[in-house]
Every structure is written in C-alpha cells, then in structure tokens.
mmCIF file of C-alpha atoms and ligand atoms in Angstrom:
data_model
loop_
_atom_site.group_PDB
_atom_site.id
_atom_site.type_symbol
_atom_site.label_atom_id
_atom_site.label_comp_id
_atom_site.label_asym_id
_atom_site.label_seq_id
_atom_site.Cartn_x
_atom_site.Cartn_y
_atom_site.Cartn_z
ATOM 1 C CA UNK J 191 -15.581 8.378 -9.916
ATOM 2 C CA UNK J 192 -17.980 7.970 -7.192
ATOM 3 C CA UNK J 193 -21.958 7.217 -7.964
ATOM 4 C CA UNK J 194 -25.643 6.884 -6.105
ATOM 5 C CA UNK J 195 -27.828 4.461 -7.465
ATOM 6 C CA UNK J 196 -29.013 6.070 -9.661
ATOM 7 C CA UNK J 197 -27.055 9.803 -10.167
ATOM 8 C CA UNK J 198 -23.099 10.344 -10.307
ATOM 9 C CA UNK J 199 -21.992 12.780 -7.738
ATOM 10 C CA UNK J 200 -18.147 13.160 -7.159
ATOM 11 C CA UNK J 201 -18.165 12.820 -3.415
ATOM 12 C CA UNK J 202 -14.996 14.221 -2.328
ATOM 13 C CA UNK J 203 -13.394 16.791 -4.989
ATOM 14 C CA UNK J 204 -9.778 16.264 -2.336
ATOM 15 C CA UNK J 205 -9.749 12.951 -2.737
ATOM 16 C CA UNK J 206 -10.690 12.720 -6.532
ATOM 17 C CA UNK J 207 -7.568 14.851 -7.524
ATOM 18 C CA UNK J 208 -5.084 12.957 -8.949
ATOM 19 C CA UNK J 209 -1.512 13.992 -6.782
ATOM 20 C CA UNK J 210 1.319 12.039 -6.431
ATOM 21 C CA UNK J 211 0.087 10.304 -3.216
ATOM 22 C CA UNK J 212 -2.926 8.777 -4.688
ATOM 23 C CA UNK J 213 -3.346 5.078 -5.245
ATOM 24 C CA UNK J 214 -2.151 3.967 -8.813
ATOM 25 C CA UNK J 215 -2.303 1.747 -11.561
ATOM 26 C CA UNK J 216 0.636 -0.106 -12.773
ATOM 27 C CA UNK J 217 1.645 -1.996 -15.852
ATOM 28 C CA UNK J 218 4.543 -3.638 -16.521
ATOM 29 C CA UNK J 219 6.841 -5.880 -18.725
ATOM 30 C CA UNK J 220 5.192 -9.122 -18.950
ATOM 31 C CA UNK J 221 7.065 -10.742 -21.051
ATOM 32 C CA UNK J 222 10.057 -10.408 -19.548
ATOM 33 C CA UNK J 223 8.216 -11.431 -16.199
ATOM 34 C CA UNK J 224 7.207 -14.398 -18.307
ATOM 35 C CA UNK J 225 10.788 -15.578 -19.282
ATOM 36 C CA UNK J 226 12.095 -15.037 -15.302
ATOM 37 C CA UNK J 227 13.897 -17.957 -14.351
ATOM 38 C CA UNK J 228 12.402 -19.108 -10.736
ATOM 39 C CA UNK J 229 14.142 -22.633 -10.706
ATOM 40 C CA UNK J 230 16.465 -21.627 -8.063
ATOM 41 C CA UNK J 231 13.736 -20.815 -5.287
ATOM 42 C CA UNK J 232 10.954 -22.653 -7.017
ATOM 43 C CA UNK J 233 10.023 -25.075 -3.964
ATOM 44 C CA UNK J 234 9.582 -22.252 -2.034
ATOM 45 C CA UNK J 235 7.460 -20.644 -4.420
ATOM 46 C CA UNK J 236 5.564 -23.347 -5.212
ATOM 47 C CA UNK J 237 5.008 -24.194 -1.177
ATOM 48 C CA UNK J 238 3.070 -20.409 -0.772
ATOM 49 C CA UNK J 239 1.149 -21.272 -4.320
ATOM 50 C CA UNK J 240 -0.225 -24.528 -2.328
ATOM 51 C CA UNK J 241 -0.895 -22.248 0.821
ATOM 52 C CA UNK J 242 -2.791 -19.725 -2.033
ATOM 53 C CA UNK J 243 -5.151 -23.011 -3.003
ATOM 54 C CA UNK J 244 -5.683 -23.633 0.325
ATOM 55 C CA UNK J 245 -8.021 -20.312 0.207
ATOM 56 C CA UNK J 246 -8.270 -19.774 4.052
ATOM 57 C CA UNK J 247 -10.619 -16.892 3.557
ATOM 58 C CA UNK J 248 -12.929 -17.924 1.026
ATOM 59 C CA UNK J 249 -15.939 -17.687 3.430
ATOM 60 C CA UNK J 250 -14.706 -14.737 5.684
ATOM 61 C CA UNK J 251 -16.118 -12.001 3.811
ATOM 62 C CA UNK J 252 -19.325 -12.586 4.166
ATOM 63 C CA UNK J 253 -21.064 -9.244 5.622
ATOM 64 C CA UNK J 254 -22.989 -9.755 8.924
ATOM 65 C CA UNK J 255 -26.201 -8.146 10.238
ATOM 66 C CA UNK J 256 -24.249 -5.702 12.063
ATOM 67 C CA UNK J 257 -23.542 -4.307 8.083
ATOM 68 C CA UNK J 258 -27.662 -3.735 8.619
ATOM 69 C CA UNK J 259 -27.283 -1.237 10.912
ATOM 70 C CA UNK J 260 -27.680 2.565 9.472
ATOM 71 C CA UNK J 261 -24.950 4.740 9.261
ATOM 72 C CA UNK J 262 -27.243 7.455 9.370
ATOM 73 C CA UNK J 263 -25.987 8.727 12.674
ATOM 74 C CA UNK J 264 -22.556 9.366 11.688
ATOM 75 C CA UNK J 265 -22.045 13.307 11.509
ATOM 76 C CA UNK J 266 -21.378 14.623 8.150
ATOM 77 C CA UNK J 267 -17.753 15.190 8.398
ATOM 78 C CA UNK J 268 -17.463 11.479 9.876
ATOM 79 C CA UNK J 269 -18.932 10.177 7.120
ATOM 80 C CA UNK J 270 -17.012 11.951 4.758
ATOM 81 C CA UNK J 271 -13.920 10.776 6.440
ATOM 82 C CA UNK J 272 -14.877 7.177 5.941
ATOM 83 C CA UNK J 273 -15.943 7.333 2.193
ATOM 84 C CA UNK J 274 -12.425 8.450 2.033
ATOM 85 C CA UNK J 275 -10.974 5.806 4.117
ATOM 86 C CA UNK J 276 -13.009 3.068 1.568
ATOM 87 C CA UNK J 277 -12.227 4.943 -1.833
ATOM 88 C CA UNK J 278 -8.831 4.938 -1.031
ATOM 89 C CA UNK J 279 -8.481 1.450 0.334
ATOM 90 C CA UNK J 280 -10.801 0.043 -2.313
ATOM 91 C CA UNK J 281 -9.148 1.768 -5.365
ATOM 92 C CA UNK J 282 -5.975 0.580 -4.004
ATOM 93 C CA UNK J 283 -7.004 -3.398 -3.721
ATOM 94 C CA UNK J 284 -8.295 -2.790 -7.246
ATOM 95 C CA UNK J 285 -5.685 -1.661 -8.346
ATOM 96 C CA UNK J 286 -3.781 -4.866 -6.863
ATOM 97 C CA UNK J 287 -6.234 -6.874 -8.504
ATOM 98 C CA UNK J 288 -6.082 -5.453 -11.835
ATOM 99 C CA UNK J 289 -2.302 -5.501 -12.187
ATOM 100 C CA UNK J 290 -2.045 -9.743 -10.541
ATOM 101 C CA UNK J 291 -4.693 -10.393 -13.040
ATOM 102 C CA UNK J 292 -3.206 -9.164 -16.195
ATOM 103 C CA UNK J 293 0.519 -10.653 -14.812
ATOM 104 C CA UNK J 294 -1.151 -13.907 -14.463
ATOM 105 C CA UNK J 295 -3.146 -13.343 -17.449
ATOM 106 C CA UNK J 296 0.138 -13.302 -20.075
ATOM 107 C CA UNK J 297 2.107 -15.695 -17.930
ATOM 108 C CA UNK J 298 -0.006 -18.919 -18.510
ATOM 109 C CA UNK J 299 1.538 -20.408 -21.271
ATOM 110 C CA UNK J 300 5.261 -19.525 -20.417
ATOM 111 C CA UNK J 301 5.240 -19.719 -16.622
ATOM 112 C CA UNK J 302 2.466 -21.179 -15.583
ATOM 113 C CA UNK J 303 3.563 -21.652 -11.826
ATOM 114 C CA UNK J 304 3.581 -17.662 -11.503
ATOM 115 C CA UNK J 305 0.573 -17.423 -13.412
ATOM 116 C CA UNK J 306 -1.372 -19.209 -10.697
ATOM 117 C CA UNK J 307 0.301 -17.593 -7.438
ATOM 118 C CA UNK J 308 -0.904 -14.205 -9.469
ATOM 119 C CA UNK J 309 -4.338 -15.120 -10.138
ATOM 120 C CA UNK J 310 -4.429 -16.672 -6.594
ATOM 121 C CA UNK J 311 -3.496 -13.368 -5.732
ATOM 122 C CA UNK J 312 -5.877 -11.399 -8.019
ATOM 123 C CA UNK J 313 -8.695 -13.684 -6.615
ATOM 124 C CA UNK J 314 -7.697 -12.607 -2.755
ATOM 125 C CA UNK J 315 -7.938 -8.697 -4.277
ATOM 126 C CA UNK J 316 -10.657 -9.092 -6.116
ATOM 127 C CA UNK J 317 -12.386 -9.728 -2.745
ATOM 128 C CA UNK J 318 -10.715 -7.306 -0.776
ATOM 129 C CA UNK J 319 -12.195 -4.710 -3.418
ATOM 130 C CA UNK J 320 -15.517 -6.060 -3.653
ATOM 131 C CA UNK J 321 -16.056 -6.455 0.210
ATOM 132 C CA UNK J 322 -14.848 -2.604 0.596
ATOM 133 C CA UNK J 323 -17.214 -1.181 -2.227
ATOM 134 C CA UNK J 324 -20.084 -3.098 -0.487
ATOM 135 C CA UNK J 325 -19.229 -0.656 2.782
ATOM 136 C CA UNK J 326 -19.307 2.263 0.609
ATOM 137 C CA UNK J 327 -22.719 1.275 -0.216
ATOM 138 C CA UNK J 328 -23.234 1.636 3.297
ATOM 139 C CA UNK J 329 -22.739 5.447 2.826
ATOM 140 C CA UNK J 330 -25.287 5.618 -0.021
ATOM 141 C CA UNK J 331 -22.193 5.992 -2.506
ATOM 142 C CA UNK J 332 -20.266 3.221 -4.681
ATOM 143 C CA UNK J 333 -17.103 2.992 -7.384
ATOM 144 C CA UNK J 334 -17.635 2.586 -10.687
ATOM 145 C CA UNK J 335 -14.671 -0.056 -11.137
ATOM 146 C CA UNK J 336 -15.374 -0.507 -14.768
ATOM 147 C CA UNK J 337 -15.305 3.228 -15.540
ATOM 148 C CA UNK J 338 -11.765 3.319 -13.243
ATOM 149 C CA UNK J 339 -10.353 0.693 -14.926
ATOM 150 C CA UNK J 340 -11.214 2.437 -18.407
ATOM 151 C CA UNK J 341 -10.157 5.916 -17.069
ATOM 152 C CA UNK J 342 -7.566 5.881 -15.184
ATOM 153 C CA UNK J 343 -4.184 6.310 -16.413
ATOM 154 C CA UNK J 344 -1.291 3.245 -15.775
ATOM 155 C CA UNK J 345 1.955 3.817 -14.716
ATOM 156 C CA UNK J 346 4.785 1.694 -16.474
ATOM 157 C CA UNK J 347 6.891 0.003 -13.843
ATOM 158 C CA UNK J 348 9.782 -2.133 -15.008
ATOM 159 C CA UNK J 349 9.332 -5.780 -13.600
ATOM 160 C CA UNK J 350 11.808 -5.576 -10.687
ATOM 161 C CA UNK J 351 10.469 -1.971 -9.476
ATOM 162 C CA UNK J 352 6.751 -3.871 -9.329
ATOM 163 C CA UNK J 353 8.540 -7.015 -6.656
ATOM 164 C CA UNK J 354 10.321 -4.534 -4.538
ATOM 165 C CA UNK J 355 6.752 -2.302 -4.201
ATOM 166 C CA UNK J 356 4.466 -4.646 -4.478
ATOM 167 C CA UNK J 357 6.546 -6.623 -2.119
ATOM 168 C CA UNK J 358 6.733 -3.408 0.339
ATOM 169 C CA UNK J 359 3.274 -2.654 0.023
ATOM 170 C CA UNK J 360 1.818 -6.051 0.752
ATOM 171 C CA UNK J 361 3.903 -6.002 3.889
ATOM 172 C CA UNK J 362 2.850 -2.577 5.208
ATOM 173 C CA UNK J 363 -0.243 -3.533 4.075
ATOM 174 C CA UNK J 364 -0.268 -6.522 6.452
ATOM 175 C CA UNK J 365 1.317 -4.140 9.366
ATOM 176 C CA UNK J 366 -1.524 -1.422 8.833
ATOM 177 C CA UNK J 367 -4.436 -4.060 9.131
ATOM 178 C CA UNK J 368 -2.902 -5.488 11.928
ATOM 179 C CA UNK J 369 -2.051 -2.589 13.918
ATOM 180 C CA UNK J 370 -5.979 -1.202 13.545
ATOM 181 C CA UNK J 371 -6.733 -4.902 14.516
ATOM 182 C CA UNK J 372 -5.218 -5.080 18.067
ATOM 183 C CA UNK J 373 -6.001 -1.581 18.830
ATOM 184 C CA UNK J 374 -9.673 -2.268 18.082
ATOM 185 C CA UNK J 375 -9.666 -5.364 19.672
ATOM 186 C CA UNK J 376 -8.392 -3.838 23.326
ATOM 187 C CA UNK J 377 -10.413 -0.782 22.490
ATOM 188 C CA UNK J 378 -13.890 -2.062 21.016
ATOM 189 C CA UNK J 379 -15.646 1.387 21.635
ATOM 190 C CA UNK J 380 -13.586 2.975 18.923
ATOM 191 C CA UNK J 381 -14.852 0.141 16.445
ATOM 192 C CA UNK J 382 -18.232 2.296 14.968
ATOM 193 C CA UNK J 383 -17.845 0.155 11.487
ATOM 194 C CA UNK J 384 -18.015 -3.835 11.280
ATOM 195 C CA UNK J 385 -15.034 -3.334 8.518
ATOM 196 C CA UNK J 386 -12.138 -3.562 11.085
ATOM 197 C CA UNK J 387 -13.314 -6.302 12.336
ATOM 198 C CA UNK J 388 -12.606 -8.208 9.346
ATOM 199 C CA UNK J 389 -9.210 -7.044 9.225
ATOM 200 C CA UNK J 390 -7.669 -9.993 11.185
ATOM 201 C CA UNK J 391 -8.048 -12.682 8.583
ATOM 202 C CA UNK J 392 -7.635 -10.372 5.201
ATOM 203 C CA UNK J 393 -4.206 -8.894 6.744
ATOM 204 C CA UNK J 394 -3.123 -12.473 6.526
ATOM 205 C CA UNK J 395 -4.004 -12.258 2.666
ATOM 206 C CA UNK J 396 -1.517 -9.405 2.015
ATOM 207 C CA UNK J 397 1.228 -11.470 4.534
ATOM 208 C CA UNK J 398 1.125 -13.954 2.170
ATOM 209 C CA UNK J 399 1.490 -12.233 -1.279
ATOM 210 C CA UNK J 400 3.985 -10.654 0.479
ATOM 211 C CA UNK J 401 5.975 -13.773 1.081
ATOM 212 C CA UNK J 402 5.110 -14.565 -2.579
ATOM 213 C CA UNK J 403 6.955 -11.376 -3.970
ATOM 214 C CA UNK J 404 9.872 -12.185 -0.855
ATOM 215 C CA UNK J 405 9.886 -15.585 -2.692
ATOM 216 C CA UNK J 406 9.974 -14.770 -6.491
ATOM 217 C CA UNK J 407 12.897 -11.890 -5.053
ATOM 218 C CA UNK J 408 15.266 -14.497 -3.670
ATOM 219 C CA UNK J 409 14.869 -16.552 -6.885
ATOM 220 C CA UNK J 410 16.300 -13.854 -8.673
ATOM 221 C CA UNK J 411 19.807 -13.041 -6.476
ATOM 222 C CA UNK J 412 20.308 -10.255 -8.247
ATOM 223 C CA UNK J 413 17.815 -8.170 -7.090
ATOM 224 C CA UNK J 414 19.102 -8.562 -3.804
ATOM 225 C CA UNK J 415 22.806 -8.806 -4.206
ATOM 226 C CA UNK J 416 24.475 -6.491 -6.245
ATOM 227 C CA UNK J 417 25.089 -2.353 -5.326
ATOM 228 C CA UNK J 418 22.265 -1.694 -7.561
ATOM 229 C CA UNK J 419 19.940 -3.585 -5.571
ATOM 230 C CA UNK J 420 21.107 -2.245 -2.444
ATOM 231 C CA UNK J 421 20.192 1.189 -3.542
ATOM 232 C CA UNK J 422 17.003 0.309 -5.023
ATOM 233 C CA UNK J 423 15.997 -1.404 -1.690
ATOM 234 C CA UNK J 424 17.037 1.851 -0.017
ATOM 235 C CA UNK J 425 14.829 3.962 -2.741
ATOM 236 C CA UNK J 426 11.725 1.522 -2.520
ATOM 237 C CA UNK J 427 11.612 1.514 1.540
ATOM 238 C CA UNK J 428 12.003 5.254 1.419
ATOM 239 C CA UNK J 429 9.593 6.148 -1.253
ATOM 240 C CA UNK J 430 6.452 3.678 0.350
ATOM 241 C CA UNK J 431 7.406 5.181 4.094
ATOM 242 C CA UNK J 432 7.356 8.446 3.044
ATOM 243 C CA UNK J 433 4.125 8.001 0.804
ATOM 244 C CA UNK J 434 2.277 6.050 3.557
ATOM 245 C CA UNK J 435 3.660 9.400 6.062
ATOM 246 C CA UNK J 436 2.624 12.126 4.153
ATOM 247 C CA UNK J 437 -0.896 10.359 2.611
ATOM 248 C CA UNK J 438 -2.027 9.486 6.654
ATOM 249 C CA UNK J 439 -1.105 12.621 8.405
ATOM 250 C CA UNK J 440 -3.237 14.508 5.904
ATOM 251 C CA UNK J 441 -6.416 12.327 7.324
ATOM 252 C CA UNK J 442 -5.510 12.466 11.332
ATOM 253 C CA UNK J 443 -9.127 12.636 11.701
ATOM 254 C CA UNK J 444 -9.946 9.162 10.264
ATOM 255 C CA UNK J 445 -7.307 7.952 12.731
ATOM 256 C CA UNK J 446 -8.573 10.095 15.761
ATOM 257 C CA UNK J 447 -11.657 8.550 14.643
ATOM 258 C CA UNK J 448 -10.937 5.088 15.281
ATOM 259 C CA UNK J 449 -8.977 6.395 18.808
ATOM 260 C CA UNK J 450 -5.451 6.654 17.113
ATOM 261 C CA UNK J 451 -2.484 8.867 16.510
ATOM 262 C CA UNK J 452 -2.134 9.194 12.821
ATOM 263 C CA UNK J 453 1.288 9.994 13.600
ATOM 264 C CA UNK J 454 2.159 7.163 16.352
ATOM 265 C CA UNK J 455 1.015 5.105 14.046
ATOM 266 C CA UNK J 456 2.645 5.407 10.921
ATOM 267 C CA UNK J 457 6.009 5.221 12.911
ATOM 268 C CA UNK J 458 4.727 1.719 14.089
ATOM 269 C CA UNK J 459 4.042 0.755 10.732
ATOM 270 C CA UNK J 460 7.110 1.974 9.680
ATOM 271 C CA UNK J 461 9.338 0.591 11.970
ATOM 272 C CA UNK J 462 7.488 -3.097 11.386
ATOM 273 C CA UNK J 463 7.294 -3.490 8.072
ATOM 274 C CA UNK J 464 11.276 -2.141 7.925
ATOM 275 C CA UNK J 465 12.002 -4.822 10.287
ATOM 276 C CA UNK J 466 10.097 -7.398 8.246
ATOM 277 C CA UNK J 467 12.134 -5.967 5.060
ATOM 278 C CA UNK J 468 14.824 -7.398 6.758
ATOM 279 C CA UNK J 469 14.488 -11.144 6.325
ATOM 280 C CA UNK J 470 14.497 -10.290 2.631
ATOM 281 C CA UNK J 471 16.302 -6.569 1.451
ATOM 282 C CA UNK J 472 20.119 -7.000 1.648
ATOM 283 C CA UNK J 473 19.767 -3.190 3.464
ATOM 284 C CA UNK J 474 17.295 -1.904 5.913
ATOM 285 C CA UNK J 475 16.655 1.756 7.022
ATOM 286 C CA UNK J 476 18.242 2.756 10.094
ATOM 287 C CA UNK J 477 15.101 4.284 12.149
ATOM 288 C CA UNK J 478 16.878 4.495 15.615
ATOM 289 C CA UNK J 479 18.770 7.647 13.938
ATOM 290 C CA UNK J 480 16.744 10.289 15.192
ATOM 291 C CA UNK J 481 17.442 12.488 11.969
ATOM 292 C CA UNK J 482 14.704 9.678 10.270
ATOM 293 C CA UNK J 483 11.684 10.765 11.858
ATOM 294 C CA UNK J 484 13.407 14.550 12.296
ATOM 295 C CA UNK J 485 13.455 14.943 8.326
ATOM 296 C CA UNK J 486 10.540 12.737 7.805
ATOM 297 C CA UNK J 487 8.406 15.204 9.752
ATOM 298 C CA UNK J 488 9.999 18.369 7.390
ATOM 299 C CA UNK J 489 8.890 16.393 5.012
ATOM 300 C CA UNK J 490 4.950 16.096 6.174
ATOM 301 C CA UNK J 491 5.338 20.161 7.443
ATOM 302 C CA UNK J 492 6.475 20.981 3.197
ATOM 303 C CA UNK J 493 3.707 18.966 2.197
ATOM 304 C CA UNK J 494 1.100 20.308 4.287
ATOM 305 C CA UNK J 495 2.423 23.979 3.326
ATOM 306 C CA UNK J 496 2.304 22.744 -0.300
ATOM 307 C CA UNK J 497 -1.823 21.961 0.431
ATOM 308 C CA UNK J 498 -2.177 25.353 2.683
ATOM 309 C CA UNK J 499 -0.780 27.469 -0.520
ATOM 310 C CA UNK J 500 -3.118 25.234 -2.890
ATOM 311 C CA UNK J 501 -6.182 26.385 -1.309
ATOM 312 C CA UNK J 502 -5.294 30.138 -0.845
ATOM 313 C CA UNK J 503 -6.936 32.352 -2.904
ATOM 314 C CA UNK J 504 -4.188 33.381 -5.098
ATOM 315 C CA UNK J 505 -3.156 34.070 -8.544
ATOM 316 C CA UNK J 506 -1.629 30.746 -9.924
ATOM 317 C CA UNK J 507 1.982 32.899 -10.993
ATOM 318 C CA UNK J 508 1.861 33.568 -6.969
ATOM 319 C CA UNK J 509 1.143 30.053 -5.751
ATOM 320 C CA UNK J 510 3.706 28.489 -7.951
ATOM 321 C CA UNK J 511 6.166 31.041 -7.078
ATOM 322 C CA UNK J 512 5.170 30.438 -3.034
ATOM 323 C CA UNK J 513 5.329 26.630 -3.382
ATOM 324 C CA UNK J 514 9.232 26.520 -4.962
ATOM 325 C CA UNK J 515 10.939 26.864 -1.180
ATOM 326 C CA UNK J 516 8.689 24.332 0.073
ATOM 327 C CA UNK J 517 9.455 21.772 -3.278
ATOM 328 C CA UNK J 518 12.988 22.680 -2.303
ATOM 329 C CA UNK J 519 13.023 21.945 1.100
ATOM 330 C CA UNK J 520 11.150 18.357 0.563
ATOM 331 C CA UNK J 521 13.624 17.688 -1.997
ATOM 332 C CA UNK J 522 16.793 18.806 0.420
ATOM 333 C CA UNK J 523 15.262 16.598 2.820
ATOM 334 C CA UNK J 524 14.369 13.648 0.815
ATOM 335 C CA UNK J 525 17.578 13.739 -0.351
ATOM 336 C CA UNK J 526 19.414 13.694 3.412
ATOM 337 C CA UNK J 527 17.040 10.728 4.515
ATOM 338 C CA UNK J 528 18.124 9.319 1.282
ATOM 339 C CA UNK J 529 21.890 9.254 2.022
ATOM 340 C CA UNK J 530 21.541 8.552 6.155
ATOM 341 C CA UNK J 531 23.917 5.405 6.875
ATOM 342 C CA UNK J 532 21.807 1.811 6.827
ATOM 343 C CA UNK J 533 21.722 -1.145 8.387
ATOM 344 C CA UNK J 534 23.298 -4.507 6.257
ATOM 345 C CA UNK J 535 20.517 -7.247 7.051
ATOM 346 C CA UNK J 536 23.765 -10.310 5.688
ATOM 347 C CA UNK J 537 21.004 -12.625 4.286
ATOM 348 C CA UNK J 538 22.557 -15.879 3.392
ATOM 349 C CA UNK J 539 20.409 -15.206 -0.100
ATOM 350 C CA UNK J 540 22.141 -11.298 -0.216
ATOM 351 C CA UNK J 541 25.578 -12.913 0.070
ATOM 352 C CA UNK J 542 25.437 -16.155 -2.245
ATOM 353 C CA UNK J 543 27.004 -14.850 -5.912
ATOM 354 C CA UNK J 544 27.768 -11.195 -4.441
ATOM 355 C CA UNK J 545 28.018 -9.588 -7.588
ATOM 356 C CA UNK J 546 29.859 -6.642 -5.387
HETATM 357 FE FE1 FE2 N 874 -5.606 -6.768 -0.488
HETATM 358 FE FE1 FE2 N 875 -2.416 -8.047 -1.293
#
C-alpha cells in the first residue's frame, strides 16, 4: 500500500496487483537452516562475515542537497514511472531484509556464525529499503512497511531453493546496479534522480551477500554436485532470467528514461550474472545459442498478449478462453529453453564427492 502524509491513495492500481512477477516474501525452514553443517567452508564464510563488520557503507547513504531539489517538473507519466521504479525496488530490499532478519533471528543460539552474516545482511537491506522509501517521499508518496509486512502473504521456500535465489538475485542484483552505474556515469544527462548515483557503493552490498550465499553453497557439496543440483541450478537461472525479462520489458519507459534499452539491457544482465553463476553452479546456461534469446522473446510477446487481453473489455469466460494459447505457448517455450544443452562450469567444489 502506498500513502501521503496524511491520506492513503493506492498510487499505481498495475503495480499494486499481485501477479506472478511481483516482488515476494519468503519464509523458510529455519531450523533445518539452523542445524546446516558449514564446517567444511567455514573460513571462507567466516572471512566475508569479517568483510560484513567492516560496514563499508555505513555513512554512504546519507541523502545530499541535490535530494532538495523538487521533482515537481517531472511530467506526470515520468513520475509515475519512477514511483514504480522505487515501490518495486524498495518492496524488494524489504523483502530481503525481512527474510535475513528472521534467518538470523532463529539461528543465534544454534549457529551463531550464520546468524551474524544474516543480520549483517538484514542491516545492509534494511538501509537499502529505508534510503529508497526516503526517494519516494520525494514524489509526495511513501510505503507503509509495517502494514506490508502484516499484509502481505509469504511464500514457503525450502532452505536450499532460498541459497540458489537469493544467491541469483543478489548477483543480478549487483549486475543491474552496476550496469545503470557506468551508463550514468558516461552519460550524466540521463541521471534526473540523485538515486543512481548511489548505486556504485550499495551494488557492492548485494556482491557481497552474494558471495555469502556462493559461500554457505560450497559448504554444502551437495547442492552443487549431484544431478539434482544440476537441474535445480538450471531451474533457478532460468526462472530469475526470465522473471527479470518479462518484469523490465513491461516498463521500457523507465529504461528509455534513464537513456537505455530495456531490452539491451536485460541481455547484459543476463549474460553477467550467468557468467558470474559460473564460479559457483556446477551448470551454466548456454546464451550464445541463439534459440535463448529467440524463445526468451516468445516468451515476453505471450506475456505482453496475456496483459493486452487483461485490459480488453471483455466478458471474463472470453478472456480466459483468449489467454489459454498464449499460457500454452509460454509454457511450450519455457519448456524448450528449459531442455536447451548447457554449459558444465567443472568447479573443483562441483567435482569433490560427485554424488553422480
Ligand atoms: Fe539490497
Ligand atoms: Fe542484498
């Protein structure tokens, strides 16, 4: 829920209904997190905990007077677009926040070691959050965190689903901040919010929980060296690619925005974070096939037929019965990307115990 000061107002209905592409809130098994057995990569754990204390960004967001400024001379439909751009990102770093924090929260007494690499973690979100919902503010408009966190409903994820997502989304986290970095940076007169230029130092914040999750992985071999895993890896890189996809090429105009291809983009992204996947996943996706990107894309057309139908003025019976093909034809292709050949990454820590 969005709010004024002093009135609720729901400022985007699109982006206030729940689909599958909206940010989430996950739970998970902490007990069994609790009782994981880390000696076998613990000094490398325990090495990015010490970098965590460190706290290299504990005085970087702090909001300058060029937050002062009025927004007032964005157009409507700009401003729009960014509220959506800061919802989004904020709920999302909430979300981080809220799931690191209860982790670390029922860890303490049984593994304390993880418990303070995820508050460490929750702390860096936390921030992330807070410093975004101050820019909404910006905009007149704000998130109601508390009410979120009350309302919104939490998706179960079995502990090693949360390390290979987490793990995935911290990375293409890192790779999205980044990428709007550099660009900004060799093209300041796209830069018409302070936000991105705070992106340098926070992307460093999701690089390193990241490594934390890459760390915690290779401490449990199994998750990274039996079939199973192999197939999970393939499902995980899949499943965040084709979320991040679909999600950014419905909102090319907050990328034309900021001077970039939503579309040129997302394949950098892409083909970045799968290439940092693979210092870790015993399998990467093979992107140089150009059936990726060519079923990708059917992908992004079904889903943005899926939207077109939505907003026609039908009879429900006749929407559902328009959208089937187009379910069919994501699945179809979901399915080939799915099942297109891979790349084996042979990681010393993939072959160690090969369980296949
Ligand atoms: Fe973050
Ligand atoms: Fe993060």
């Amino acid at each position: 829920m969005v709010t004024t000061a002093d009135k609720k107002v729901t400022v985007n209905k699109s982006s206030s209904k729940e689909t599958l592409l909206t940010p989430r809130f996950y739970t998970t098994d902490f007990k069994e997190i609790s009782e994981l057995d880390i000696s076998s990569n613990k000094s490398e754990i325990e090495a990015i905990v010490e970098e965590f204390r460190i706290d290299y960004n504990r005085d970087h967001f702090i909001r300058d007077k060029e937050f002062s400024k009025s927004w007032d001379s964005f157009d409507e439909s700009t401003r729009n677009i960014f509220i959506e751009f800061l919802e989004r990102s904020c709920t999302a770093e909430f979300s981080g926040f809220l799931l690191y924090k209860e982790i670390s929260r029922n860890l303490k007494k049984d593994n304390p070691l993880l418990a303070e690499g995820f508050s460490f973690m929750s702390r860096d979100e936390a921030r992330h959050a807070g410093f975004l919902n101050k820019a909404m503010s910006d905009f007149n408009v704000s998130l109601d965190l508390g009410f979120l966190t009350k309302t919104r409903k939490y998706t179960f994820f079995a502990p090693k689903f949360i390390f290979y997502a987490t793990y995935l989304s911290e990375k293409i986290g890192y790779w999205r901040y980044i990428t709007i970095y550099r660009h900004l940076e060799k093209n300041p007169n796209f830069r018409v919010y302070p936000i991105f230029r705070f992106f340098e130092s926070w992307c460093q914040d999701e690089n390193r929980h990241g490594d934390f999750f890459a760390a915690l992985l290779k401490s449990q071999q199994p998750l990274l060296n039996t079939l199973q895993s192999r197939l999970w890896c393939r499902f995980f890189l899949l499943s965040v690619f084709v979320t991040m996809y679909l999600n950014d090429l419905q909102r090319k105009d907050f990328y034309s925005t900021i001077g970039l291809d939503a579309r040129q983009f997302d394949i950098h992204v892409i083909k970045k974070t799968n290439q940092s996947s693979g210092t870790l996943f015993p399998v990467i996706l093979d992107l140089e096939n150009p059936q990726f990107f060519e079923y990708l894309e059917n992908c992004a057309k079904a889903n943005q037929t899926l939207i077109d139908i939505e907003k026609e003025n039908n009879l429900e019976i006749i929407k559902i019965f328009n959208k089937i093909p187009q379910y069919l034809k994501m699945i179809i292709n979901l399915v080939s990307l799915y099942f297109l050949p891979v790349i084996e990454t042979k990681y010393i820590w993939t072959e160690k115990n090969s369980k296949v």
